[in-house]
Structures are given as C-alpha cells and as structure tokens.
Short mmCIF file of C-alpha atoms in Angstrom, two decimals:
data_model
loop_
_atom_site.label_atom_id
_atom_site.label_comp_id
_atom_site.label_asym_id
_atom_site.label_seq_id
_atom_site.Cartn_x
_atom_site.Cartn_y
_atom_site.Cartn_z
CA PHE B 12 138.13 113.59 107.56
CA GLU B 13 140.42 113.02 104.59
CA LEU B 14 144.14 112.22 104.51
CA ASN B 15 146.34 112.80 101.63
CA VAL B 16 149.82 111.71 100.83
CA ARG B 17 152.51 113.12 98.54
CA PRO B 18 152.53 111.61 94.96
CA GLN B 19 155.08 109.00 94.48
CA LYS B 20 156.42 107.06 91.48
CA ILE B 21 155.02 103.44 91.29
CA ALA B 22 158.54 101.94 90.73
CA GLY B 23 160.96 101.34 93.52
CA ASN B 24 160.00 102.07 97.05
CA GLY B 25 157.26 104.71 96.11
CA LEU B 26 154.35 102.74 97.46
CA LEU B 27 156.43 101.92 100.65
CA ASN B 28 157.21 105.61 101.26
CA MET B 29 153.55 106.45 100.75
CA ARG B 30 152.40 103.80 103.22
CA ALA B 31 154.96 105.10 105.91
CA GLU B 32 153.76 108.69 105.39
CA LEU B 33 150.21 107.60 105.71
CA ARG B 34 150.87 105.55 108.95
CA ALA B 35 152.55 108.55 110.33
CA THR B 36 149.89 110.72 109.61
CA TRP B 37 147.24 108.28 110.99
CA SER B 38 149.23 108.01 114.27
CA ARG B 39 149.26 111.74 114.68
CA CYS B 40 145.50 111.71 114.12
CA GLN B 41 144.86 109.03 116.81
CA GLU B 42 147.06 111.09 119.22
CA VAL B 43 144.89 114.17 118.67
CA ALA B 44 141.70 112.32 118.77
CA ARG B 45 142.61 110.56 122.15
CA ARG B 46 143.39 113.94 123.75
CA MET B 47 139.68 114.76 122.82
CA ASP B 48 138.54 111.40 124.23
CA CYS B 49 137.69 110.27 120.77
CA GLU B 50 138.99 107.30 118.44
CA VAL B 51 139.57 107.46 114.71
CA VAL B 52 138.49 104.65 112.37
CA SER B 53 138.94 103.90 108.72
CA ILE B 54 135.65 102.01 107.53
CA GLY B 55 133.42 102.29 104.50
CA ILE B 56 130.31 103.24 106.49
CA LEU B 57 130.43 103.77 110.33
CA PRO B 58 127.89 100.98 111.61
CA THR B 59 126.78 103.26 114.56
CA VAL B 60 125.81 106.12 112.50
CA GLN B 61 122.21 107.24 112.93
CA ASN B 62 120.11 109.33 110.29
CA VAL B 63 119.46 111.99 112.98
CA MET B 64 123.27 112.68 113.25
CA LEU B 65 123.38 113.54 109.49
CA ASN B 66 122.20 117.20 109.82
CA PRO B 67 123.57 120.50 108.83
CA GLN B 68 124.44 121.24 112.41
CA ASN B 69 127.16 118.61 112.17
CA MET B 70 128.51 119.90 108.66
CA SER B 71 131.90 120.98 108.25
CA PRO B 72 132.23 124.80 108.36
CA LEU B 73 133.98 124.85 104.96
CA LYS B 74 131.81 127.07 102.61
CA ARG B 75 131.99 124.59 99.84
CA TYR B 76 129.90 122.12 101.62
CA ALA B 77 127.15 124.53 102.68
CA ALA B 78 127.18 125.71 98.99
CA LEU B 79 126.93 122.16 97.58
CA ASN B 80 124.11 121.57 100.04
CA ARG B 81 122.15 124.73 99.09
CA GLN B 82 122.50 124.27 95.24
CA VAL B 83 121.64 120.49 95.27
CA LEU B 84 118.35 121.23 97.13
CA LEU B 85 117.72 124.31 94.80
CA MET B 86 118.13 122.09 91.78
CA ARG B 87 115.69 119.59 93.18
CA GLY B 88 113.08 122.22 93.89
CA GLY B 89 113.33 121.74 97.59
CA THR B 90 111.99 118.09 97.51
CA PRO B 91 113.78 115.75 99.98
CA LEU B 92 116.25 113.14 98.90
CA THR B 93 115.03 109.64 98.71
CA LEU B 94 117.19 106.72 99.95
CA LYS B 95 116.22 103.16 98.71
CA ILE B 96 118.54 100.36 99.13
CA ASP B 97 117.46 96.62 99.10
CA GLY B 98 119.96 93.86 100.44
CA LEU B 99 119.50 91.35 103.15
CA ASP B 100 117.38 94.00 104.74
CA SER B 101 115.64 97.06 103.09
CA LEU B 102 116.27 100.72 103.78
CA HIS B 103 113.80 103.36 102.39
CA THR B 104 113.86 106.78 103.93
CA THR B 105 114.01 110.45 102.94
CA HIS B 106 116.46 113.09 103.88
CA ASN B 107 116.18 116.81 103.64
CA ASP B 108 119.89 117.81 103.11
CA LEU B 109 123.12 116.58 101.48
CA MET B 110 124.51 115.14 104.77
CA LEU B 111 123.78 111.53 103.67
CA GLU B 112 126.95 111.81 101.66
CA SER B 113 129.03 112.17 104.68
CA ALA B 114 128.40 108.48 105.74
CA ALA B 115 130.44 107.02 102.86
CA THR B 116 134.23 106.81 103.01
CA SER B 117 136.37 105.52 100.35
CA ILE B 118 140.13 105.12 99.10
CA GLN B 119 140.65 107.41 96.06
CA VAL B 120 143.67 106.36 93.91
CA HIS B 121 145.11 108.96 91.54
CA LEU B 122 146.99 107.55 88.70
CA LYS B 123 148.92 110.05 86.50
CA VAL B 124 148.96 108.88 82.77
CA GLY B 125 150.22 110.13 79.57
CA GLN B 126 147.73 111.61 77.10
CA SER B 127 148.52 108.89 74.49
CA GLU B 128 147.68 106.07 76.95
CA SER B 129 144.89 107.74 78.85
CA VAL B 130 142.06 106.22 76.92
CA ARG B 131 143.24 102.62 77.62
CA PHE B 132 143.81 103.35 81.31
CA TYR B 133 140.46 104.87 81.80
CA ASN B 134 138.58 102.13 80.03
CA SER B 135 140.57 99.53 81.89
CA SER B 136 139.69 101.25 85.22
CA LEU B 137 136.14 100.87 84.34
CA ILE B 138 136.53 97.21 83.81
CA ALA B 139 138.78 96.77 86.81
CA SER B 140 136.08 98.46 89.18
CA ALA B 141 134.03 95.30 89.71
CA LEU B 142 136.95 93.36 91.06
CA THR B 143 138.59 96.18 93.09
CA THR B 144 135.01 96.91 94.66
CA ALA B 145 134.52 93.33 95.46
CA MET B 146 137.85 92.74 97.05
CA ALA B 147 137.86 96.18 99.10
CA ALA B 148 134.19 96.06 100.18
CA ASN B 149 133.71 97.24 103.67
CA ALA B 150 130.37 98.96 104.15
CA PRO B 151 127.64 96.29 104.64
CA LEU B 152 125.53 98.28 107.28
CA LEU B 153 123.74 101.60 107.38
CA PHE B 154 121.10 102.57 110.10
CA GLY B 155 121.15 99.03 111.51
CA ARG B 156 120.16 97.57 108.08
CA ARG B 157 122.21 94.76 106.33
CA LEU B 158 122.34 96.05 102.89
CA TRP B 159 124.97 95.63 100.02
CA ASP B 160 128.37 94.57 100.84
CA ASP B 161 129.44 98.07 99.58
CA SER B 162 126.45 100.08 100.58
CA ARG B 163 128.50 103.25 99.82
CA ILE B 164 127.87 102.86 96.11
CA PRO B 165 123.99 103.34 96.16
CA LEU B 166 124.20 105.56 99.22
CA PHE B 167 126.54 108.23 97.51
CA GLU B 168 124.70 107.91 94.09
CA GLN B 169 121.29 108.74 95.79
CA ALA B 170 122.67 111.33 98.26
CA VAL B 171 123.65 113.91 95.68
CA ASP B 172 120.70 113.21 93.12
CA THR B 173 119.91 116.73 91.78
CA GLY B 174 116.78 115.43 89.80
CA GLY B 175 118.56 115.93 86.45
CA LYS B 176 118.46 113.63 83.47
CA PHE B 177 121.75 112.26 84.24
CA PRO B 178 123.04 111.43 87.86
CA ARG B 179 126.14 113.32 89.16
CA VAL B 180 127.45 109.94 90.67
CA SER B 181 127.32 107.03 88.47
CA PHE B 182 129.50 104.36 86.68
CA GLY B 183 129.33 106.53 83.56
CA ARG B 184 127.69 106.28 80.18
CA GLY B 185 130.21 104.59 78.14
CA TYR B 186 133.71 103.94 77.31
CA VAL B 187 135.97 106.56 75.91
CA ARG B 188 136.86 106.28 72.21
CA HIS B 189 139.62 108.75 71.16
CA SER B 190 140.42 111.19 74.11
CA LEU B 191 139.50 111.92 77.77
CA LEU B 192 138.20 115.31 76.39
CA GLU B 193 135.03 113.38 75.71
CA LEU B 194 134.35 113.17 79.33
CA PHE B 195 134.80 116.76 79.96
CA GLU B 196 132.58 117.59 76.92
CA ARG B 197 129.91 115.06 78.38
CA ASN B 198 130.20 116.61 81.74
CA LEU B 199 129.43 120.07 80.20
CA SER B 200 126.40 118.76 78.19
CA ASP B 201 124.89 116.61 80.78
CA HIS B 202 125.12 118.57 83.95
CA ARG B 203 124.22 122.01 85.02
CA ILE B 204 126.78 124.23 86.81
CA LEU B 205 126.50 123.34 90.32
CA LEU B 206 128.82 125.94 91.91
CA PRO B 207 128.40 129.27 90.00
CA ALA B 208 131.28 131.42 90.95
CA GLU B 209 133.89 133.96 89.62
CA LEU B 210 137.47 132.62 89.82
CA ASP B 211 140.78 134.52 89.92
CA GLN B 212 142.94 131.97 87.93
CA GLY B 213 143.73 132.57 84.23
CA PRO B 214 142.44 130.18 81.57
CA ALA B 215 145.81 128.43 81.34
CA ARG B 216 144.98 126.66 84.68
CA MET B 217 141.33 125.73 83.39
CA PRO B 218 139.83 126.75 86.76
CA TYR B 219 136.05 126.51 85.48
CA VAL B 220 136.71 122.95 83.91
CA ARG B 221 138.24 121.67 87.10
CA MET B 222 135.51 123.26 89.35
CA HIS B 223 132.64 121.75 87.25
CA ASN B 224 134.56 118.39 87.01
CA GLY B 225 134.80 118.44 90.77
CA THR B 226 131.08 118.53 91.34
CA ILE B 227 130.58 115.28 89.23
CA TRP B 228 131.68 112.22 91.30
CA ASN B 229 131.60 109.29 88.95
CA TRP B 230 133.37 106.06 90.33
CA ASN B 231 136.30 106.79 87.68
CA ARG B 232 136.89 110.23 86.61
CA PRO B 233 139.53 112.17 84.82
CA LEU B 234 141.26 115.03 86.67
CA ILE B 235 143.58 117.80 85.25
CA GLY B 236 146.46 118.69 87.51
CA PHE B 237 149.82 120.67 87.12
CA GLU B 238 153.42 119.97 87.59
CA PRO B 239 155.61 122.45 89.58
CA ASP B 240 156.56 124.21 86.43
CA GLY B 241 152.98 124.73 85.53
CA THR B 242 152.80 121.91 82.77
CA PRO B 243 149.47 120.26 82.72
CA HIS B 244 148.89 116.65 83.29
CA LEU B 245 146.01 113.99 83.27
CA ARG B 246 145.25 111.69 86.29
CA ILE B 247 142.50 109.04 86.51
CA GLU B 248 140.90 109.11 89.84
CA HIS B 249 139.67 105.42 90.92
CA ARG B 250 137.15 105.95 93.49
CA PRO B 251 135.03 102.90 94.12
CA MET B 252 137.01 100.99 96.67
CA SER B 253 135.94 101.28 100.36
CA ALA B 254 137.89 102.69 103.19
CA SER B 255 140.09 99.84 104.56
CA PRO B 256 140.16 97.74 107.81
CA SER B 257 143.87 98.36 108.01
CA SER B 258 146.83 100.03 106.33
CA ALA B 259 147.95 96.42 105.13
CA ASP B 260 144.53 96.14 103.46
CA LEU B 261 144.61 99.69 102.00
CA PHE B 262 147.94 99.10 100.34
CA ALA B 263 146.93 95.59 99.13
CA ASP B 264 143.97 97.15 97.53
CA VAL B 265 145.91 99.92 96.00
CA ALA B 266 148.52 97.56 94.57
CA PHE B 267 145.68 95.29 93.21
CA TYR B 268 144.10 98.19 91.36
CA LEU B 269 147.49 99.25 89.85
CA GLY B 270 148.48 95.91 88.94
CA LEU B 271 145.15 95.00 87.27
CA VAL B 272 144.78 98.33 85.38
CA HIS B 273 148.22 98.11 83.97
CA HIS B 274 147.53 94.52 82.83
CA LEU B 275 144.38 95.34 81.29
CA ALA B 276 145.56 98.62 79.66
CA GLY B 277 148.48 96.64 78.11
CA LEU B 278 146.71 93.89 76.51
CA GLN B 279 147.18 93.79 72.70
CA ASP B 280 143.46 93.26 72.20
CA PRO B 281 141.84 96.06 74.11
CA PRO B 282 139.32 94.52 76.61
CA GLU B 283 136.72 97.19 76.03
CA ASN B 284 136.48 95.67 72.66
CA ARG B 285 135.48 92.43 74.13
CA LEU B 286 133.39 93.49 77.07
CA PRO B 287 130.42 95.70 76.35
CA PHE B 288 130.19 98.74 78.48
CA GLU B 289 126.80 97.75 79.80
CA VAL B 290 128.27 94.49 80.93
CA ALA B 291 131.02 96.14 82.77
CA LYS B 292 128.41 98.32 84.37
CA GLU B 293 126.44 95.29 85.50
CA ASN B 294 129.48 93.67 86.86
CA PHE B 295 130.26 96.64 89.11
CA TYR B 296 126.93 96.85 90.82
CA ALA B 297 126.89 93.01 91.14
CA ALA B 298 130.20 93.31 92.90
CA ALA B 299 128.90 96.06 95.18
CA LYS B 300 126.01 93.93 96.08
CA ALA B 301 127.59 90.58 96.77
CA SER B 302 131.51 91.26 96.65
CA LEU B 303 133.48 88.07 96.74
CA SER B 304 130.37 85.89 96.04
CA ALA B 305 129.18 87.79 93.04
CA SER B 306 128.84 86.27 89.69
CA ILE B 307 130.18 88.56 86.70
CA THR B 308 130.97 88.29 82.90
CA TRP B 309 134.69 88.70 82.39
CA ILE B 310 136.67 89.71 79.27
CA ASP B 311 136.74 86.08 78.18
CA GLY B 312 132.90 86.19 77.67
CA ARG B 313 132.30 83.72 80.38
CA GLN B 314 130.54 83.91 83.81
CA HIS B 315 132.76 83.65 86.82
CA CYS B 316 132.39 83.81 90.60
CA ILE B 317 134.54 86.85 91.55
CA SER B 318 136.52 84.99 94.30
CA GLU B 319 137.54 82.24 92.07
CA LEU B 320 138.37 84.54 89.09
CA VAL B 321 140.61 86.76 91.16
CA ARG B 322 142.20 83.85 92.97
CA ASP B 323 142.97 81.66 89.85
CA ARG B 324 143.45 84.12 86.91
CA VAL B 325 143.51 87.98 87.81
CA LEU B 326 145.56 88.10 91.06
CA PRO B 327 148.71 86.50 89.33
CA VAL B 328 148.85 88.59 86.32
CA ALA B 329 148.09 91.70 88.54
CA MET B 330 151.07 90.85 90.76
CA GLU B 331 153.20 90.00 87.73
CA GLN B 332 152.45 93.40 86.20
CA LEU B 333 153.67 95.10 89.51
CA VAL B 334 156.84 93.38 89.12
CA HIS B 335 157.08 94.83 85.48
CA CYS B 336 156.22 98.18 86.93
CA GLU B 337 159.26 97.54 89.22
CA VAL B 338 157.31 98.00 92.32
CA SER B 339 159.12 97.04 95.53
CA SER B 340 159.29 93.32 95.98
CA GLU B 341 158.53 93.57 99.61
CA LEU B 342 155.36 95.44 98.89
CA ILE B 343 154.26 92.92 96.17
CA GLU B 344 154.70 90.02 98.46
CA GLN B 345 152.94 91.62 101.36
CA ALA B 346 150.04 92.72 99.04
CA GLU B 347 149.61 89.28 97.53
CA ALA B 348 149.66 87.67 101.00
CA VAL B 349 146.72 89.89 102.11
CA LEU B 350 144.69 89.60 98.98
CA ARG B 351 145.12 85.73 98.83
CA GLY B 352 144.25 85.42 102.41
CA ARG B 353 140.94 87.20 101.85
CA LEU B 354 140.28 84.84 99.04
CA ASP B 355 141.34 81.64 100.86
CA ARG B 356 139.28 82.62 104.06
CA HIS B 357 136.44 84.23 102.01
CA GLN B 358 136.65 87.43 104.14
CA ASN B 359 136.85 90.93 103.43
CA GLY B 360 135.78 93.90 105.64
CA ALA B 361 132.09 93.65 104.63
CA ILE B 362 131.89 89.88 105.31
CA TRP B 363 133.56 90.26 108.81
CA GLN B 364 131.33 93.09 109.80
CA ARG B 365 128.11 91.22 108.77
CA ARG B 366 129.23 88.08 110.58
CA LYS B 367 129.90 90.06 113.88
CA PHE B 368 126.70 92.05 113.51
CA ASP B 369 124.79 88.86 113.45
CA ALA B 370 126.81 87.24 116.14
CA TYR B 371 126.31 90.22 118.38
CA SER B 372 122.35 90.24 117.60
CA GLY B 373 122.68 93.67 115.88
CA ASP B 374 124.78 95.31 118.53
CA ALA B 375 126.55 97.95 116.31
CA VAL B 376 128.39 99.60 119.20
CA ARG B 377 129.97 96.19 120.27
CA LEU B 378 130.83 95.56 116.62
CA LEU B 379 132.56 98.87 116.14
CA ARG B 380 134.68 98.64 119.57
CA GLU B 381 136.06 95.16 118.21
CA TYR B 382 136.54 96.52 114.82
CA ILE B 383 138.64 99.43 116.13
CA GLN B 384 140.64 97.16 118.43
CA ARG B 385 141.47 94.93 115.66
CA GLN B 386 142.22 97.80 113.26
CA ASN B 387 144.79 99.08 115.87
CA SER B 388 146.42 95.83 115.92
CA GLN B 389 147.53 96.45 112.19
CA GLN B 390 146.47 92.84 111.31
CA PRO B 391 144.81 92.58 107.85
CA VAL B 392 140.99 91.86 107.90
CA CYS B 393 141.58 88.15 106.55
CA GLU B 394 143.24 87.36 109.94
CA TRP B 395 140.52 88.72 112.11
CA ASN B 396 138.60 85.68 113.48
#
C-alpha cells in the first residue's frame, strides 16, 4: 500500500512536519495490521515474496490495475512477460500478468519547481539518480536469488514491458533542452495510449495529458498539478530510491536528494553540459547493481567509487545546500549523521539484507523477522549489526 503526506515547504520545519505526519500514519497502519494478525514493513522488495503469490487473484480491486493488466497484455499480443536479472545469482523466468510490478516499492519525492528553473532541476535529477539510488538501495533479493543491490530497477522496467519500440519504464532518452514540454511531446510520440477512456474534466485541467503521463513510469518524470485556486504547476517526481529501512533513513534519503539536486541545478556551468546523458545513464544502472561499491564517472570527468565520492565531495555540498534552502538545522544534522553512518560502515539496506541472508543460509523468513524487529526500533540501518 502507498502512504502520502501533505505537501510542505522545504524551508523551516516543513520536512520535520512531513516526518511527524508520516510516522503517525505508519503507527495507525501498524495498529490496524496487528488487529488483523499482520505486520507492515517498508522495504524495496519483500524477500519472502514468491512468484506464485503474484497473480491476479491477489490484485487490488481498483479498476485501474485490472485495466492496466489487460491493456499491457493486449499490447504484447498475449505473450508472457520475460524477467531476466543477472547479479550474484541469476533469475530467468516468465510471468503471465502485470503483478510482478507489485513486488517493487519505492520512495517517490515530488519537487514543485517554477517553469523557468524546471529544465535545470529535471536534468540535475537525472544526474543525481546514480547517487540517490546507491545510497538508498534496499532490494537485493527476489525469489530467493541475490541479484542487484536495487533489483527494483530491472524488475519494474521489465514488469510493464508492452513490447513497443520504447520502454514505458526507463531512465529516459536524453536531457531536456528548453522546456519540460519536450517530455510530454516525447511521451505522445513514443507511446501508445494505454488506458483509452473518456474523461469529464475540461481541457484546462489537461486530463488526457495527465492520464497518459501517468502510464509512463520513467525514474524521473514531470507531473502537472494544480493549486487550490486552479493555477497549474510543474513537479518533478524522483522515483528511483528504494523504500527505506526506517523513517530516519527515509528522510535522510529525501534530504540527500533535495540538497544534491539544488546543488547541481544551481551550478553556474550546468552539469549536463559536462556529463553526457549516456554516461549519466550508465552511472544509474551501475549504482543499481552495486550501490556503494559502484564505480561511476562524475561531472568532473573522473572515475570515482560512489561511497568515496559521496563521503568526500558530494555529501558536504548537499548538506550545505540544505542550509541555503533554510531547512531545519535539526533535520540536516540528523540526515547527515545517518548518511555518513552508512558510508563509514559501508552499510545500506541492501548490504545488510545480503549479509543476513548469507549468514542465515538463505532463510528469508528469519531475515525478514529480524528486519521488521529492527525497523520497529526506529534505528537507522547503519546501526544494525
């Protein structure tokens, strides 16, 4: 299930208010779940999920999901989806419906930006994705196989493959040059309409543009929203970060993205002029595979190990940018401590899970029980032994 929070200003106590609201909602979810003799867990991929569980009988009754499932299979001519992921182990399998998608869980950060600055923030979000993915990776296991540190990335990309020329989930096809309108035009030219429907809203609300855009799930995508008075606005949705081991980890990841994207977007020499799009794309998939141990090419043109790059160069400027954005000093200090702890101990959610999986000889149930216990302690994952 998905939890949402009310939008907040980045400045001041906005992120602290958001954290308090999310924690309160999470506590209510825990109470309801326990009355049903269940537990809730925030994790990139549930290590105990089995392929047989992912079937239409277990699908949410919302009509949207049934329609998506029907249309994706229709576009594929009824041929099964193929899932192929090679990591420490290999997973090659087929699936007859869209339910593979439900195994992947993420943090989705919506950043509202002005039209004049939207190009810089979108391109900067693309470049930042390698680092945010590596820091937040928390999905190393699927169907008992040790795959990528963030196996959500290949899983989601392959789970909604419609067989078209361009995938509906991808890193994208290039930087934006003049306007985010380029992305909406690209969506229209590259992708068939997935959910044909007649909508009641008038053209001022752009219902068809928004509906079509909502069926293309690139890791960074533009969104059109509206203020209470009906004025439209632009948001950038940053989607590549895995669901977190704790609320402390979650808001450290959110803070890291916000600080990093503001830093990159504010550089006098745009980083997209220095880092070719294809290199940014290679960085992203390298980070999804090996997270903190990945080697990438940064905007200085040099190769770096991600953990060293973030610790020595990126984390300080990202945190400094949060100060410039007038983010609460309490949240900045807590986020920096969590992020630096991961780097110093070389442990994010993915690395902890894999270590425990190996220590428990592949016992995913035992792994998950300990994970939930530690998640409920509210300690960040860098402090889990």
